PDB file of C-alpha atoms in Angstrom:
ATOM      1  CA  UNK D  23      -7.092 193.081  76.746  1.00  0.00           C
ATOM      2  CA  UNK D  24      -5.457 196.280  75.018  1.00  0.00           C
ATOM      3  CA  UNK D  25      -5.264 198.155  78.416  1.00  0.00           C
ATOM      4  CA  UNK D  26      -3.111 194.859  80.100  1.00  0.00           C
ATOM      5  CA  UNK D  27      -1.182 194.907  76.691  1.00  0.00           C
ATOM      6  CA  UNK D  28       0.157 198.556  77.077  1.00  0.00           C
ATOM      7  CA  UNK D  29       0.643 198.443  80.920  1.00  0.00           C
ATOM      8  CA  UNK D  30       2.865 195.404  80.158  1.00  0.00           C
ATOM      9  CA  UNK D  31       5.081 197.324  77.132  1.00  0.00           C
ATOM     10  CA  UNK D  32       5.590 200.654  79.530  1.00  0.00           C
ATOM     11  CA  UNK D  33       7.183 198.170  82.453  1.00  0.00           C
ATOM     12  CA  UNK D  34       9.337 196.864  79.812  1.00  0.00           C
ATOM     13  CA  UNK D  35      10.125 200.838  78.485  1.00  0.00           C
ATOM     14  CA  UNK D  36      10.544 202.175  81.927  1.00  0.00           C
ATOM     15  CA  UNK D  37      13.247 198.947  82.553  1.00  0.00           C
ATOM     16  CA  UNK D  38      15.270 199.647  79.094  1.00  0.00           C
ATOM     17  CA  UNK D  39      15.037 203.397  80.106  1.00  0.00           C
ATOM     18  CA  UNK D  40      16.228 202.480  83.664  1.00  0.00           C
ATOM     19  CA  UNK D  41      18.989 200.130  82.178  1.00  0.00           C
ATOM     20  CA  UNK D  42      19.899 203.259  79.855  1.00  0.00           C
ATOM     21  CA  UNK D  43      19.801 205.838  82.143  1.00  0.00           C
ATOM     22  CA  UNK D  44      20.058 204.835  85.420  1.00  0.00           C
ATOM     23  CA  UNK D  45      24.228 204.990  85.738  1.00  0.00           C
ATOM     24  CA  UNK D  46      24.036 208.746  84.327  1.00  0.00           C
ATOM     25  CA  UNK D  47      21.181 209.854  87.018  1.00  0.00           C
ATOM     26  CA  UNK D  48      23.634 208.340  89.462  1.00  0.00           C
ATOM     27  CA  UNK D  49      26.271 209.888  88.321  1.00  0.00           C
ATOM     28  CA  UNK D  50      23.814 213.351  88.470  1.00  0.00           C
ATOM     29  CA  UNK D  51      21.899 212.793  91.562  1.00  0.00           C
ATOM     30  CA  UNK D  52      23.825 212.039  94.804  1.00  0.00           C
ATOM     31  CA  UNK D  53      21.178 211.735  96.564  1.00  0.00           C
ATOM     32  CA  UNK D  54      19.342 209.164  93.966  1.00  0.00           C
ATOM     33  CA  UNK D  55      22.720 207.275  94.336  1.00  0.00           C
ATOM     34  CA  UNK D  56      22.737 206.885  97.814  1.00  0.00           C
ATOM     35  CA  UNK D  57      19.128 205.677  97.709  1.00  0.00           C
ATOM     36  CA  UNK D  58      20.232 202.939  95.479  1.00  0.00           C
ATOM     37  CA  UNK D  59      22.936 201.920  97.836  1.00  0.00           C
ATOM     38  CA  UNK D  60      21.004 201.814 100.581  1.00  0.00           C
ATOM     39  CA  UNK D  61      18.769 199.609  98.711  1.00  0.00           C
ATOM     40  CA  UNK D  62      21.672 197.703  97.919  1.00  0.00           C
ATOM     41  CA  UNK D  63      22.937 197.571 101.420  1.00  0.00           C
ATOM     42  CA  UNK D  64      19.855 196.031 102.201  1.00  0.00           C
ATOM     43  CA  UNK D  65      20.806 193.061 100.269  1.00  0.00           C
ATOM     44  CA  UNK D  66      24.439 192.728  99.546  1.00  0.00           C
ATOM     45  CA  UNK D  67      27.338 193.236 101.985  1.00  0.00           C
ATOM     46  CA  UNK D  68      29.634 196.169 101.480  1.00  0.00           C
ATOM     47  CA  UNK D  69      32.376 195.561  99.599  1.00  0.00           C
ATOM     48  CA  UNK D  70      34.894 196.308 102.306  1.00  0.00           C
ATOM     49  CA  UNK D  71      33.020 193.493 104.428  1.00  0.00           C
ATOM     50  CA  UNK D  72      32.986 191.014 101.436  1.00  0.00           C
ATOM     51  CA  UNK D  73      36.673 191.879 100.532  1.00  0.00           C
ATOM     52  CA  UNK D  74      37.372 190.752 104.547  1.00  0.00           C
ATOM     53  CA  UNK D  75      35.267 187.948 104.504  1.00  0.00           C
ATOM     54  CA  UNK D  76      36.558 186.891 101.209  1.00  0.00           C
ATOM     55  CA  UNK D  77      40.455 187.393 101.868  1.00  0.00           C
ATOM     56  CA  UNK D  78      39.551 185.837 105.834  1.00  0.00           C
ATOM     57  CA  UNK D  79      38.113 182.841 103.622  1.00  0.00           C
ATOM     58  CA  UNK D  80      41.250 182.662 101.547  1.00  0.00           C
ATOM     59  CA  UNK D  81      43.498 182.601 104.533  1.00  0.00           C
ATOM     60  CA  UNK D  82      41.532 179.784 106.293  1.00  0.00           C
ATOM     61  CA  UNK D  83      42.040 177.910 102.844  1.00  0.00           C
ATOM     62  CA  UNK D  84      45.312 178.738 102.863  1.00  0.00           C
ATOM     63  CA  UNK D  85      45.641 177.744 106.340  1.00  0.00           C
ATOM     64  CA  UNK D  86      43.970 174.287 105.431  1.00  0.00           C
ATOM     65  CA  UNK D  87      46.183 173.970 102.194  1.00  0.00           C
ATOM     66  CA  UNK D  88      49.281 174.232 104.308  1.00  0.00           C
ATOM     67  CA  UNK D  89      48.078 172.013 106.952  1.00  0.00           C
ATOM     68  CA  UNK D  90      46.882 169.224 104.362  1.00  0.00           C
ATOM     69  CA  UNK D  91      50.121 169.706 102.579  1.00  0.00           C
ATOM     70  CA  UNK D  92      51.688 168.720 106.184  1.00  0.00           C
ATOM     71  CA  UNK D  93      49.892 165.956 106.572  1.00  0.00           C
ATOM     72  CA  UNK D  94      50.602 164.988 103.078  1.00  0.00           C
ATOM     73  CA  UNK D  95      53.905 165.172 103.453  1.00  0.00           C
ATOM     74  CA  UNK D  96      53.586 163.355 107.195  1.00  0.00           C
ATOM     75  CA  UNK D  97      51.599 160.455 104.809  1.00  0.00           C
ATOM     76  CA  UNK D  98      54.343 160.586 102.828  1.00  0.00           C
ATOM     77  CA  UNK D  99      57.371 160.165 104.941  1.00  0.00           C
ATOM     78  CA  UNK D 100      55.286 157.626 106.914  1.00  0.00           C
ATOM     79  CA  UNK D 101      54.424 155.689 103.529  1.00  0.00           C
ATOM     80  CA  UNK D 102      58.130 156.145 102.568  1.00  0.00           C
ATOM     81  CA  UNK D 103      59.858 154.486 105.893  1.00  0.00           C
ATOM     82  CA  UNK D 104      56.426 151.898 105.685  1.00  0.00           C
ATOM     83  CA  UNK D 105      57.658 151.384 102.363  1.00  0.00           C
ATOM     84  CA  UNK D 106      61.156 150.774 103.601  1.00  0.00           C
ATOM     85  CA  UNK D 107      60.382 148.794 106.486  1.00  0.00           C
ATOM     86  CA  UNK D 108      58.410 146.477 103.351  1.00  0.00           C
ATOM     87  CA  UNK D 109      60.925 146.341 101.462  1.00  0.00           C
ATOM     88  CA  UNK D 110      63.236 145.052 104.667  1.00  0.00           C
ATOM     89  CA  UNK D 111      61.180 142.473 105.677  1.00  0.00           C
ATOM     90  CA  UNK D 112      60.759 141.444 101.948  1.00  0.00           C
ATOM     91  CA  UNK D 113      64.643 141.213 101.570  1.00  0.00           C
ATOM     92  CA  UNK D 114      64.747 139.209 104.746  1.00  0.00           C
ATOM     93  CA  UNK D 115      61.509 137.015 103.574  1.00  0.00           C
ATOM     94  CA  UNK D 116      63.928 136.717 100.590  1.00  0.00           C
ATOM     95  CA  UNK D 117      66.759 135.849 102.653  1.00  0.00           C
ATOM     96  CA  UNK D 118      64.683 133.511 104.652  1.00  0.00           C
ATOM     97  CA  UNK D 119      63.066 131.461 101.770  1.00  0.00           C
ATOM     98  CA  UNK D 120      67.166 131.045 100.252  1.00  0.00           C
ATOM     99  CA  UNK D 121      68.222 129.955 103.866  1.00  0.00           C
ATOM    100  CA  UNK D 122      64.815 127.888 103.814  1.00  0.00           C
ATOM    101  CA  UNK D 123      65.607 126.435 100.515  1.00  0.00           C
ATOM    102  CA  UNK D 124      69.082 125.638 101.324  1.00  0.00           C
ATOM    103  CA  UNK D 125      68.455 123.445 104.440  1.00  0.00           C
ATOM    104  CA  UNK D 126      65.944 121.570 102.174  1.00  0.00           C
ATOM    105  CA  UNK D 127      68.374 121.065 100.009  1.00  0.00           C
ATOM    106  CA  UNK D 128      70.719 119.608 102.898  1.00  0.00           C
ATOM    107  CA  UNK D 129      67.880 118.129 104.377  1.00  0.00           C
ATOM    108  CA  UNK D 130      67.116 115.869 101.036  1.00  0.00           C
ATOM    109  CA  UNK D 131      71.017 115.187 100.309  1.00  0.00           C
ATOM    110  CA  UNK D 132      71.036 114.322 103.870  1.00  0.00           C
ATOM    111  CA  UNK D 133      67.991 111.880 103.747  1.00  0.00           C
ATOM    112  CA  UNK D 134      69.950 110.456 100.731  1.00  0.00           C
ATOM    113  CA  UNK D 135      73.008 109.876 102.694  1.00  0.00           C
ATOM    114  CA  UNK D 136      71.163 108.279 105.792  1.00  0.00           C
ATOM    115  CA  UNK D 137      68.743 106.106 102.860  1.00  0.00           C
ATOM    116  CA  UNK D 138      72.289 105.187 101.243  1.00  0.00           C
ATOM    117  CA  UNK D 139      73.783 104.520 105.191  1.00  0.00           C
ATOM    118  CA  UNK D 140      70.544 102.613 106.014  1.00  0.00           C
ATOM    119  CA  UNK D 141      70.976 100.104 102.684  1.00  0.00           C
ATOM    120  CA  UNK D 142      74.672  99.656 103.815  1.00  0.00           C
ATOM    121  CA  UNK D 143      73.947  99.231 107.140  1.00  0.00           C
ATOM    122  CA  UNK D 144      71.038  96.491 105.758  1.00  0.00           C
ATOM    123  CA  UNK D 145      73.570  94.287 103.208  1.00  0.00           C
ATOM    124  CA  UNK D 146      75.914  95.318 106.619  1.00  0.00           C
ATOM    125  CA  UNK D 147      73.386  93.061 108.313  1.00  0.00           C
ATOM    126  CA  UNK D 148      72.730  90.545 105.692  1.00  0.00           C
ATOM    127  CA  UNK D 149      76.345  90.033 105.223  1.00  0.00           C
ATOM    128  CA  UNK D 150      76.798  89.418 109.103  1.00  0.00           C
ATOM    129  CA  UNK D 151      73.834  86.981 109.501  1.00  0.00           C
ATOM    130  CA  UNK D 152      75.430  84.943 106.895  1.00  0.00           C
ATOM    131  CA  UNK D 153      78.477  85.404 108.267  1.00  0.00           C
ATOM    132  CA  UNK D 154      77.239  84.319 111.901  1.00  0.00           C
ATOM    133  CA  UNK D 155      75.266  81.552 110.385  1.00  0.00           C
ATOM    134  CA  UNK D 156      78.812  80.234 108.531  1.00  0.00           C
ATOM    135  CA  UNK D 157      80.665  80.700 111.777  1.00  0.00           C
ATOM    136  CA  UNK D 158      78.043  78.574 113.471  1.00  0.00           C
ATOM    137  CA  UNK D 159      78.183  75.976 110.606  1.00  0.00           C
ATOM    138  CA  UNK D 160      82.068  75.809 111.043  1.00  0.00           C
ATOM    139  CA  UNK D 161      81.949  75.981 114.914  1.00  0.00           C
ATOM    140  CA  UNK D 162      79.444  72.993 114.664  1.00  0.00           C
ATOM    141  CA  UNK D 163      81.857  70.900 112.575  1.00  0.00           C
ATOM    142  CA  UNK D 164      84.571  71.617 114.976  1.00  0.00           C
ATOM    143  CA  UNK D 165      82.922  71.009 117.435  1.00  0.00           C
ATOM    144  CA  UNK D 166      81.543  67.516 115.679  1.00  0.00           C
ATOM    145  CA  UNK D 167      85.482  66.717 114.906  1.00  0.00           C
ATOM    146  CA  UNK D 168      86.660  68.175 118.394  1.00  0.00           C
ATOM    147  CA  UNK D 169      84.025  65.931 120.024  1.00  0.00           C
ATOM    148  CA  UNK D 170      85.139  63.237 117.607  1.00  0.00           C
ATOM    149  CA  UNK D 171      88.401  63.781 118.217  1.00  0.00           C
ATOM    150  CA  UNK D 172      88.288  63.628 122.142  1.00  0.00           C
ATOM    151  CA  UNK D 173      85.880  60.213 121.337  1.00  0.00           C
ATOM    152  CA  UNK D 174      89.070  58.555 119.886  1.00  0.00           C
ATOM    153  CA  UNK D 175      91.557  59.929 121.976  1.00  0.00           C
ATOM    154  CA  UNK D 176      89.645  58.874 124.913  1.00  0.00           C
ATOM    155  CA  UNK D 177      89.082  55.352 123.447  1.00  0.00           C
ATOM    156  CA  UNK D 178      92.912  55.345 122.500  1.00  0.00           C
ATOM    157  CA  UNK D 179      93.918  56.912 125.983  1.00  0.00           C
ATOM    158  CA  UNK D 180      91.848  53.860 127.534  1.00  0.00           C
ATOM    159  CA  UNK D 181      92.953  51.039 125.383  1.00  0.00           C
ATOM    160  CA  UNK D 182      96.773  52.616 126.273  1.00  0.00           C
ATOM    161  CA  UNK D 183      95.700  52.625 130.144  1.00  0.00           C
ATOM    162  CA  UNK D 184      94.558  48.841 129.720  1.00  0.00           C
ATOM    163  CA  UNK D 185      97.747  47.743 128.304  1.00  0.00           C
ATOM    164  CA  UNK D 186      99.856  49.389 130.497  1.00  0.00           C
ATOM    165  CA  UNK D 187      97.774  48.063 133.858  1.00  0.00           C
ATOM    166  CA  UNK D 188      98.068  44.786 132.166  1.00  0.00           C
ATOM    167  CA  UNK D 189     101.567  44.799 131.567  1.00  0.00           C
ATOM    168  CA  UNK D 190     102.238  45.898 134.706  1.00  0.00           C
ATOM    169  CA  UNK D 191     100.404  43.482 137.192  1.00  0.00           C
ATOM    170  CA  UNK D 192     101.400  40.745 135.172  1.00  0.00           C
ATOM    171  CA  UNK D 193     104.837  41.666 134.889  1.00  0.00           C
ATOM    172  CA  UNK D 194     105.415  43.386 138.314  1.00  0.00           C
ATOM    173  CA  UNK D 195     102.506  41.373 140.742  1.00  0.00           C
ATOM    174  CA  UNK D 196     102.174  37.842 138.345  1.00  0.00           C
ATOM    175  CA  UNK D 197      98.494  38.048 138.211  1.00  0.00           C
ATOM    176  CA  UNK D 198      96.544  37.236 134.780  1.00  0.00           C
ATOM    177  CA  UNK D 199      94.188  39.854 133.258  1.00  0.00           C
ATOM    178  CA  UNK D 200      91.959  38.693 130.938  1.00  0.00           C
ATOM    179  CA  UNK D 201      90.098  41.419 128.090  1.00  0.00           C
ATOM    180  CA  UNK D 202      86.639  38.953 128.310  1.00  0.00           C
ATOM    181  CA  UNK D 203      83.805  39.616 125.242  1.00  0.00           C
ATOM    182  CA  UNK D 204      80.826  38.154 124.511  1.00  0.00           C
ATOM    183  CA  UNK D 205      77.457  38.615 122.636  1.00  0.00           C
ATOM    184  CA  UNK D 206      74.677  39.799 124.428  1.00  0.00           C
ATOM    185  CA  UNK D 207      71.692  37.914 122.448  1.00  0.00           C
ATOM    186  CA  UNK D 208      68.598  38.679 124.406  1.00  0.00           C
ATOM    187  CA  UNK D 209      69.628  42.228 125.455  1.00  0.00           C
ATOM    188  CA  UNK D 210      70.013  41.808 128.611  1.00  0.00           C
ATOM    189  CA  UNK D 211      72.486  44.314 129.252  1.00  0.00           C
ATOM    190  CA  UNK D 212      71.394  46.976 127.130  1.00  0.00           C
ATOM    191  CA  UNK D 213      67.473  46.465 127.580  1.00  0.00           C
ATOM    192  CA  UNK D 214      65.625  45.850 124.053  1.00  0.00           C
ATOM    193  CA  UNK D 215      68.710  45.735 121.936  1.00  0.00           C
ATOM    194  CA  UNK D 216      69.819  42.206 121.577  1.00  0.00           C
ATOM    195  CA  UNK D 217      73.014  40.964 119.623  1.00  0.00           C
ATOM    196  CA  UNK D 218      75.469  43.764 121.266  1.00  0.00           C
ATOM    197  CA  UNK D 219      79.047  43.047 122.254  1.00  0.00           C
ATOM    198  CA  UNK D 220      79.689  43.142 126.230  1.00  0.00           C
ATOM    199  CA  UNK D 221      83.469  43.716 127.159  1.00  0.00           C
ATOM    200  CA  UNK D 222      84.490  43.989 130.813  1.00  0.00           C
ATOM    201  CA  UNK D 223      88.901  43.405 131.905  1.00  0.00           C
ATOM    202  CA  UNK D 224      89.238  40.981 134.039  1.00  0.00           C
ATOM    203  CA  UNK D 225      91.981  40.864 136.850  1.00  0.00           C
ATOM    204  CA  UNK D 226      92.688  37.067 138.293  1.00  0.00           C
ATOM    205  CA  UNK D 227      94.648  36.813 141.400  1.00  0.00           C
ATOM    206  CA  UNK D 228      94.736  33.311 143.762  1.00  0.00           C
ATOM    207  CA  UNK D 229      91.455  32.767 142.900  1.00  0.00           C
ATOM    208  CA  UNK D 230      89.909  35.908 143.067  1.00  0.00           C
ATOM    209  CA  UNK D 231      88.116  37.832 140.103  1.00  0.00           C
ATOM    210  CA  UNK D 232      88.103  41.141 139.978  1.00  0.00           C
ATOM    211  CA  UNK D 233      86.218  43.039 136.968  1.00  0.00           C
ATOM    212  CA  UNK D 234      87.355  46.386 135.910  1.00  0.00           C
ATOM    213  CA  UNK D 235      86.571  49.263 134.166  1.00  0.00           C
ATOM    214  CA  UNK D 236      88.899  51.776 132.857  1.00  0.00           C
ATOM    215  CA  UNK D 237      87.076  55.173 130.928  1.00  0.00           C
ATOM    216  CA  UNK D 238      88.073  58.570 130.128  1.00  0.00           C
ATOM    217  CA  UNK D 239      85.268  59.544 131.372  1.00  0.00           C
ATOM    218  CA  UNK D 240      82.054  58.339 134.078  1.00  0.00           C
ATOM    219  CA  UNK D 241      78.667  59.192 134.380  1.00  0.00           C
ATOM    220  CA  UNK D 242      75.678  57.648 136.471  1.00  0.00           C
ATOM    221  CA  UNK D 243      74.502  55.600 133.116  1.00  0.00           C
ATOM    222  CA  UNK D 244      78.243  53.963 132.686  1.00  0.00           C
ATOM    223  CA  UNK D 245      77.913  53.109 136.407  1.00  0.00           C
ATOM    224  CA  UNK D 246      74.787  51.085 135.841  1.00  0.00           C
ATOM    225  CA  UNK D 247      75.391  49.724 132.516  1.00  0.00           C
ATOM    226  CA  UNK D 248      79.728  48.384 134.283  1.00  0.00           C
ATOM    227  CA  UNK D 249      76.781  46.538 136.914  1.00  0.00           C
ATOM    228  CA  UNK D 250      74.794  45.145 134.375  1.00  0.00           C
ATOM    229  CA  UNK D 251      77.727  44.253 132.714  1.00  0.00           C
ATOM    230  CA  UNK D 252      79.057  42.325 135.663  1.00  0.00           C
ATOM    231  CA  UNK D 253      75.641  40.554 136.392  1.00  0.00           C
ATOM    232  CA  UNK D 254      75.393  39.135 133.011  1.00  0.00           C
ATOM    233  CA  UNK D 255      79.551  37.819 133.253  1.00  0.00           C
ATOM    234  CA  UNK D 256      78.132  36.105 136.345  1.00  0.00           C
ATOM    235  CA  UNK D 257      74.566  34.349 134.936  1.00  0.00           C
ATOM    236  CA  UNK D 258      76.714  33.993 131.744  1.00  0.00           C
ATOM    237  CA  UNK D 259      79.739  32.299 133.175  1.00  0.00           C
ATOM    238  CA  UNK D 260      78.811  30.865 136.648  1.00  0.00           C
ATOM    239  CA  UNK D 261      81.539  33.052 138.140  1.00  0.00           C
ATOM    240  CA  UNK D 262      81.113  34.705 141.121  1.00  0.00           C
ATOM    241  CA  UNK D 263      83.155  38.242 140.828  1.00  0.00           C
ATOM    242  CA  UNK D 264      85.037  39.062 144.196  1.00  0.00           C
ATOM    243  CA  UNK D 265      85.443  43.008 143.533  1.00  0.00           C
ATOM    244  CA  UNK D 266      84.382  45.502 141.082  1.00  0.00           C
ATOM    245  CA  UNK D 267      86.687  48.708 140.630  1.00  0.00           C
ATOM    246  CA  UNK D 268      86.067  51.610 138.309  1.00  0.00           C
ATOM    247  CA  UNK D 269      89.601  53.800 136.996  1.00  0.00           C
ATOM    248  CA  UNK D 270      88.803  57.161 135.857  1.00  0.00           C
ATOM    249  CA  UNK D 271      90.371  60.502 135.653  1.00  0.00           C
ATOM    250  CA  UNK D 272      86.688  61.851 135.697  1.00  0.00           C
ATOM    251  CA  UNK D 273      84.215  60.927 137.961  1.00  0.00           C
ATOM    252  CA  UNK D 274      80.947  62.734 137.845  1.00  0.00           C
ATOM    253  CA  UNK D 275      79.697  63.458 141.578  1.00  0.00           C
ATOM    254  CA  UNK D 276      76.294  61.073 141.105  1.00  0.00           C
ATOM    255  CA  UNK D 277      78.412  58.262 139.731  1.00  0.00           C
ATOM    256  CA  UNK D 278      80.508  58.233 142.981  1.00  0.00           C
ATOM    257  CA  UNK D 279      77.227  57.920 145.082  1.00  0.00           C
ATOM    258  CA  UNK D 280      76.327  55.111 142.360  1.00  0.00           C
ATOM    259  CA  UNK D 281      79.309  53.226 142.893  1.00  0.00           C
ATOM    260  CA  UNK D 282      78.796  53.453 146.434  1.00  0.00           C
ATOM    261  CA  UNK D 283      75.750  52.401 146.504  1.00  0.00           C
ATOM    262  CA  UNK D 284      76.192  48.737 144.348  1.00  0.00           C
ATOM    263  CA  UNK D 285      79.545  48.501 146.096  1.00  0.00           C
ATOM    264  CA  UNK D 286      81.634  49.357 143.339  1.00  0.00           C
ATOM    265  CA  UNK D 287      85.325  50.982 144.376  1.00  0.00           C
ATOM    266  CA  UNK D 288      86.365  53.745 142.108  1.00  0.00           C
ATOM    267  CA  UNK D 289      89.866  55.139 141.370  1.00  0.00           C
ATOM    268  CA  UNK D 290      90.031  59.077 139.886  1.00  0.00           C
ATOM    269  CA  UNK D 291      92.117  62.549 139.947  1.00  0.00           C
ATOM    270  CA  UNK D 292      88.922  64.865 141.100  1.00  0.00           C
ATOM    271  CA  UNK D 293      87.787  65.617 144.202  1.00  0.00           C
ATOM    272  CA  UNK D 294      83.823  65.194 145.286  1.00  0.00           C
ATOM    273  CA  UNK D 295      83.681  68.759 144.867  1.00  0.00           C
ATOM    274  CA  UNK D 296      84.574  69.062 141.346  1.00  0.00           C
ATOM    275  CA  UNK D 297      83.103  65.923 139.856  1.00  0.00           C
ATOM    276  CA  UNK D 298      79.956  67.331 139.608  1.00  0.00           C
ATOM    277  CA  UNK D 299      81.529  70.494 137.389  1.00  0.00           C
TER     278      UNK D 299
END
C-alpha cells in the first residue's frame, strides 16, 4: 500500500515538473522540441492546414450567407409583390362587395317598386271588374229599355199600320175591316192558359172574309199561334174565312215555309235569303 502510494505522488511530481519546465527545455533543446511536435503532428493538424481549412470553412459560410441572404431577399420581393397582388384582390373584393351591396340595394328598392306596381296593378284590376260588372249592369238595362222600347214602337208601328190599311180600303176600295176580340175561355188557342184575349183584323169584301195579321216582326211560333187564331174565329163564329194574309217587314225564313205550308199568303220587305239573318 505505501509503495502504490509513492509511485502515484512521483506521476503527479514528474507532471507539475513537466508543466513547469517543459516550455524552457523546449525553448533549450531543439531537438526535444521537435519530438514534441512530431508527437503533436500525430494528433493535431498543422496550423497552416487548420488556418486553410478554417478560412476555406469561413468562405463556404460566407458563400452560404450570401446565397441565403439572396434567397431572402428573392422571399422577400416575392412576399412583397404576393403581398401586393393581396392587397389588389382585397381592394377589388372590396370593390366587389360595394358594387354587390349596391345592386342589393337596387334590387330591394326595385322589388318595392314592382310589390307597389303589383298592388296598383291589383286595385287596377279590382277597379276594372267593378267597372265591367257596372257596364254590364247598365248595358243590361239598356238593353231591357232598348228591347222595351222597340216592344212599344213595334206595337205602336203596328197599331199605326192597322189604321192606315183600314182607312185606306175603306176609303179608297169600300170594303169593311173589322178589329174582332174575344175571350179565349178553355185555352184553346194558347194551350193550358184559358181566359186570354184573341184579336185577329178582319177584311170583308162581297162576301168574302179575309183575316189578317199585321207585326213588326214574324217568327215560326206567330205563324202557328195567327192559325190557331183563325181556327178558333171559325168554331167560335161559324164563319168560314176565305184567305189568310200575314204583313210584315220581317219575315223569318221558317215562317215563310210555315205560311206556305197552312196556306197562309205573306206580305214583307226581305228577301228568302235574309229572313233567316
Amino acid at each position: 500500500m505505501q509503495r502504490a502510494k509513492k509511485s502515484v505522488i512521483s506521476k503527479v511530481a514528474f507532471k507539475e515538473m513537466l508543466i513547469r519546465d517543459l516550455p524552457e527545455l523546449l525553448k533549450e533543446d531543439p531537438l526535444l522540441k521537435d519530438y514534441v511536435a512530431s508527437l503533436f503532428k500525430e494528433n493535431f493538424a498543422d496550423k497552416r492546414t487548420t488556418e486553410e481549412e478554417i478560412k476555406a470553412l469561413l468562405e463556404e459560410i460566407k458563400i452560404l450567407r450570401i446565397e441565403s441572404e439572396k434567397r431572402w431577399e428573392e422571399h422577400s420581393k416575392r412576399l412583397e409583390e404576393h403581398s401586393q397582388i393581396l392587397k389588389e384582390h382585397s381592394k377589388r373584393l372590396e370593390e366587389h362587395y360595394q358594387i354587390l351591396k349596391e345592386h342589393s340595394k337596387r334590387l330591394e328598392e326595385h322589388s318595392q317598386i314592382l310589390k307597389e306596381h303589383s298592388k296598383k296593378l291589383e286595385e287596377l284590376s279590382q277597379g276594372n271588374k267593378i267597372l265591367m260588372e257596372e257596364i254590364l249592369a247598365l248595358r243590361k238595362r239598356q238593353d231591357v229599355q232598348i228591347g222595351a222600347l222597340g216592344a212599344r214602337w213595334g206595337i205602336k208601328s203596328e197599331k199605326t199600320f192597322r189604321n192606315a190599311v183600314k182607312g185606306l180600303l175603306e176609303e179608297t176600295f169600300g170594303v169593311k175591316v173589322e178589329h174582332y176580340e174575344t175571350t179565349d175561355l178553355e185555352g184553346e188557342v194558347f194551350d193550358g192558359f184559358p181566359g186570354k184575349t184573341v184579336e185577329i183584323d178582319l177584311i170583308i169584301r162581297d162576301g168574302e172574309l179575309i183575316v189578317a195579321e199585321i207585326k213588326s216582326s214574324v217568327s215560326p211560333a206567330d205563324v202557328l199561334l195567327f192559325e190557331r187564331k183563325v181556327k178558333f174565329f171559325e168554331k167560335k163564329e161559324g164563319r168560314r174565312v176565305t184567305r189568310k194574309i200575314i204583313i210584315s217587314p220581317m219575315i223569318d225564313r221558317e215562317a215563310k215555309n210555315f205560311c206556305k205550308s197552312l196556306g197562309i199568303t205573306f206580305y214583307t220587305d226581305v228577301p228568302d235569303r235574309e229572313a233567316g239573318l
